[in-house]
Amino acid sequence: MAPHPTLLKFLLKERHLQGYRTFCKEYDRVAKKVDIDLKGNYPSKAQFYRWLSGDLISLPYPDHCRILEAMFPGRSAAQLLEPYDGNSEAATELFRAEEEELLPKRETKEFNPGQLSTGLVSQLGEEFSLAVPRAEYGDSKIELVSLPNPQPGRLLDLNWATFGFGIERLGDQIKHLGSRLDVDICFGINEAGLVMATFLSSSRFSRCPIGYLRCNKIKGGIELDEASVFPVVEDHATIVLCDFEVKHSDAIGYLAKQVRSRYPKADLYFAVFGAMTTGDEARAASFDNLAGAQNLRAAQFEAIFIAATMSPPGIEPPLELR
């Protein structure tokens, strides 16, 4: 088969499954229904991208074909791996069949407050764009998601699937910043931020040094604990601060000042998992609808990355990380 993007690539993109890790999760989900012994037998990363690019000598192993055909009922593996130019009759017929309910609808799961946070329940709301401040070129748009709370007035306990999704979303925003971000230090604020910094350092920042800002609450604010870690770098460093959530307090303003006092010529960027809105809606209509908007502007970051927005009282990380 000559290298050419396949129908499979188009169909996976339509279902937001074109990322390798996301595809592997879907592969395992389908495998449990087809043959439990095939769970965990997903393709290697290189092999997966050959399926998408069409760089194939022959069809995959029969077990892979079974899973692909179960993902898209009514189509053979050979059809799914055919070149696709955007107007294939195969795709048109497939979507028409779904609309006419000739094929099973994609699964949707309702939130059950009594169900354990195993990652099987989707906590994600709608995706939307938000214009956020950026020092060099003015406001720029990022793509993020809302986190609706099925129990208003209570903290939303995030599961690992949601937490992982948010970190990946921050990585995507950083990737599409418009210029390569060569980071010298990635700081994690408290333990949840440290988890985020570890993943981002590995996936986006070439395993740059990781710093740690451990905060203690005091009357009227916070202070840095002696256990905080400040890596040694040269002048004019590029630094990313990672925090789990932003609410009303100006903790981030205080931390930005502390970091700048130790790295006077540094360029600071800020990545946060969740930003709380000012009202009852989980989705922010604009940046100024965020509870911490004024403080974030005052901190004068080079750019701001936000994975999700949520309504008060906020969110809780997995395992109650601090």
XYZ file of C-alpha atoms in Angstrom, residues 91-304:
214
model
C -16.674 7.251 5.311
C -19.883 8.777 3.994
C -21.697 5.454 4.185
C -20.350 4.783 7.675
C -21.609 8.088 9.080
C -24.953 7.695 7.312
C -25.347 4.264 8.889
C -24.657 5.708 12.340
C -27.245 8.431 11.792
C -29.814 5.853 10.715
C -28.997 3.727 13.786
C -27.810 0.812 11.702
C -24.676 0.797 13.828
C -24.338 0.961 17.601
C -24.106 4.484 18.967
C -20.966 5.496 20.814
C -21.252 4.844 24.493
C -22.257 7.630 26.847
C -22.126 7.212 30.581
C -24.136 9.180 33.106
C -22.431 10.364 36.255
C -23.288 8.277 39.287
C -22.246 10.028 42.524
C -21.925 6.665 44.218
C -19.564 5.211 41.629
C -15.878 5.056 42.492
C -13.544 7.341 40.576
C -11.998 4.620 38.467
C -11.642 6.650 35.276
C -14.682 4.938 33.704
C -16.889 7.956 34.289
C -16.281 10.999 32.138
C -16.168 14.198 34.167
C -15.525 16.411 31.162
C -18.010 19.007 30.001
C -17.989 20.991 26.786
C -14.837 22.085 25.014
C -14.490 25.777 24.210
C -11.991 28.497 23.307
C -10.798 31.204 25.673
C -8.628 34.241 24.959
C -5.883 34.480 27.601
C -3.220 37.155 28.161
C 0.107 36.756 26.430
C 2.918 39.261 26.865
C 4.394 39.351 23.381
C 1.420 39.248 21.030
C -1.554 40.190 23.182
C -4.379 37.791 23.956
C -4.232 34.367 22.318
C -6.861 31.629 22.221
C -6.491 28.278 23.918
C -8.746 25.235 23.765
C -9.949 23.981 27.148
C -12.826 22.101 28.743
C -15.380 22.769 31.459
C -15.788 20.520 34.505
C -19.479 20.492 35.473
C -20.146 19.572 39.085
C -23.067 17.139 39.580
C -23.115 18.039 43.285
C -23.117 21.852 43.524
C -21.637 23.207 46.708
C -19.202 20.315 47.098
C -15.672 19.887 45.796
C -15.491 17.856 42.598
C -13.192 14.878 43.212
C -11.267 14.300 39.998
C -10.468 10.820 38.794
C -7.146 9.899 37.237
C -8.570 9.929 33.717
C -9.627 13.564 34.095
C -6.341 14.550 35.708
C -4.386 12.889 32.911
C -6.556 14.507 30.263
C -5.895 17.933 31.764
C -2.128 17.461 31.780
C -2.249 16.320 28.155
C -4.366 19.362 27.274
C -1.757 21.672 28.856
C 0.899 19.893 26.822
C -1.080 20.492 23.634
C -1.475 24.198 24.423
C 2.259 24.508 25.052
C 3.003 22.663 21.823
C 0.833 25.080 19.835
C 2.131 28.231 21.504
C 3.473 29.419 18.156
C 7.151 29.172 19.047
C 9.249 26.479 20.679
C 9.353 26.827 24.457
C 12.860 25.889 25.637
C 12.317 25.625 29.380
C 15.140 25.732 31.923
C 13.059 24.893 35.020
C 9.546 23.507 35.449
C 8.279 24.267 38.961
C 5.527 22.271 40.638
C 3.455 24.118 43.231
C 2.723 21.667 46.048
C 2.347 17.952 45.335
C -0.357 18.091 42.655
C 1.604 20.733 40.777
C 4.736 18.625 41.145
C 3.004 15.706 39.417
C 2.029 18.048 36.581
C 5.558 19.474 36.346
C 7.055 15.975 36.181
C 4.883 14.933 33.250
C 5.322 18.222 31.370
C 9.077 18.234 31.901
C 9.271 14.768 30.367
C 6.786 15.241 27.524
C 7.341 18.851 26.481
C 10.507 20.280 27.999
C 13.201 17.699 27.202
C 13.368 16.546 30.823
C 14.405 19.950 32.126
C 15.205 20.369 35.866
C 12.152 20.250 38.117
C 11.687 22.730 40.949
C 9.349 22.414 43.910
C 7.384 25.186 45.644
C 5.960 23.792 48.853
C 3.497 26.224 50.388
C 2.341 26.535 53.989
C -0.813 28.394 54.908
C -0.391 31.255 57.353
C -2.735 33.933 58.571
C -3.557 36.153 55.626
C -1.828 34.078 52.951
C 0.938 31.542 52.363
C 4.675 31.204 52.823
C 7.280 28.972 51.223
C 8.449 25.946 53.153
C 12.154 25.268 53.573
C 11.639 22.031 51.658
C 11.130 24.027 48.444
C 13.703 23.270 45.748
C 15.252 25.909 43.454
C 17.491 24.415 40.732
C 20.567 26.369 39.690
C 20.428 27.766 36.153
C 22.093 30.543 34.198
C 20.655 34.039 33.792
C 17.709 34.743 31.473
C 16.063 31.443 32.374
C 12.713 30.337 30.968
C 10.560 29.014 33.802
C 7.133 27.366 33.889
C 5.100 27.319 37.114
C 2.589 24.455 37.383
C -0.353 24.686 39.771
C -3.417 22.537 40.267
C -6.022 25.305 40.559
C -6.506 29.038 40.741
C -9.247 30.589 42.835
C -9.664 34.026 44.417
C -6.466 34.307 46.455
C -3.296 35.854 45.088
C -1.096 32.896 45.980
C 0.227 32.805 42.434
C 1.219 36.463 42.644
C 3.212 35.791 45.795
C 4.903 32.738 44.262
C 5.751 34.583 41.053
C 7.499 37.276 43.129
C 9.426 34.636 45.079
C 10.619 32.978 41.892
C 11.567 36.294 40.282
C 13.546 37.263 43.377
C 15.708 34.164 42.869
C 15.819 34.361 39.068
C 15.671 38.141 38.379
C 15.925 37.969 34.577
C 13.682 34.969 34.049
C 10.693 34.733 31.709
C 7.803 33.172 33.617
C 4.999 31.052 32.154
C 2.064 29.632 34.081
C 0.259 26.311 33.557
C -2.779 25.527 35.715
C -5.084 22.532 35.633
C -8.286 24.286 36.776
C -9.342 27.924 36.969
C -12.464 28.688 38.983
C -15.178 30.900 37.545
C -16.864 33.745 39.385
C -20.385 32.341 39.088
C -22.271 29.057 39.073
C -21.349 28.137 35.511
C -18.440 25.757 34.977
C -17.627 27.389 31.651
C -16.037 30.850 31.615
C -17.514 33.279 29.087
C -14.241 35.229 29.077
C -10.928 35.369 30.889
C -12.283 38.086 33.177
C -14.999 35.664 34.321
C -12.290 33.727 36.146
C -12.028 34.340 39.877
C -8.267 34.864 39.653
C -8.199 36.906 36.438
C -6.981 40.133 38.034
C -4.209 38.370 39.941
C -3.098 36.456 36.857
C -2.873 39.649 34.819
C -0.911 41.364 37.578
C 1.621 38.514 37.663
C 2.639 39.441 34.084
C 3.324 35.956 32.797
C 4.654 35.534 29.281
C 1.766 33.160 28.584
C -0.922 31.319 30.532
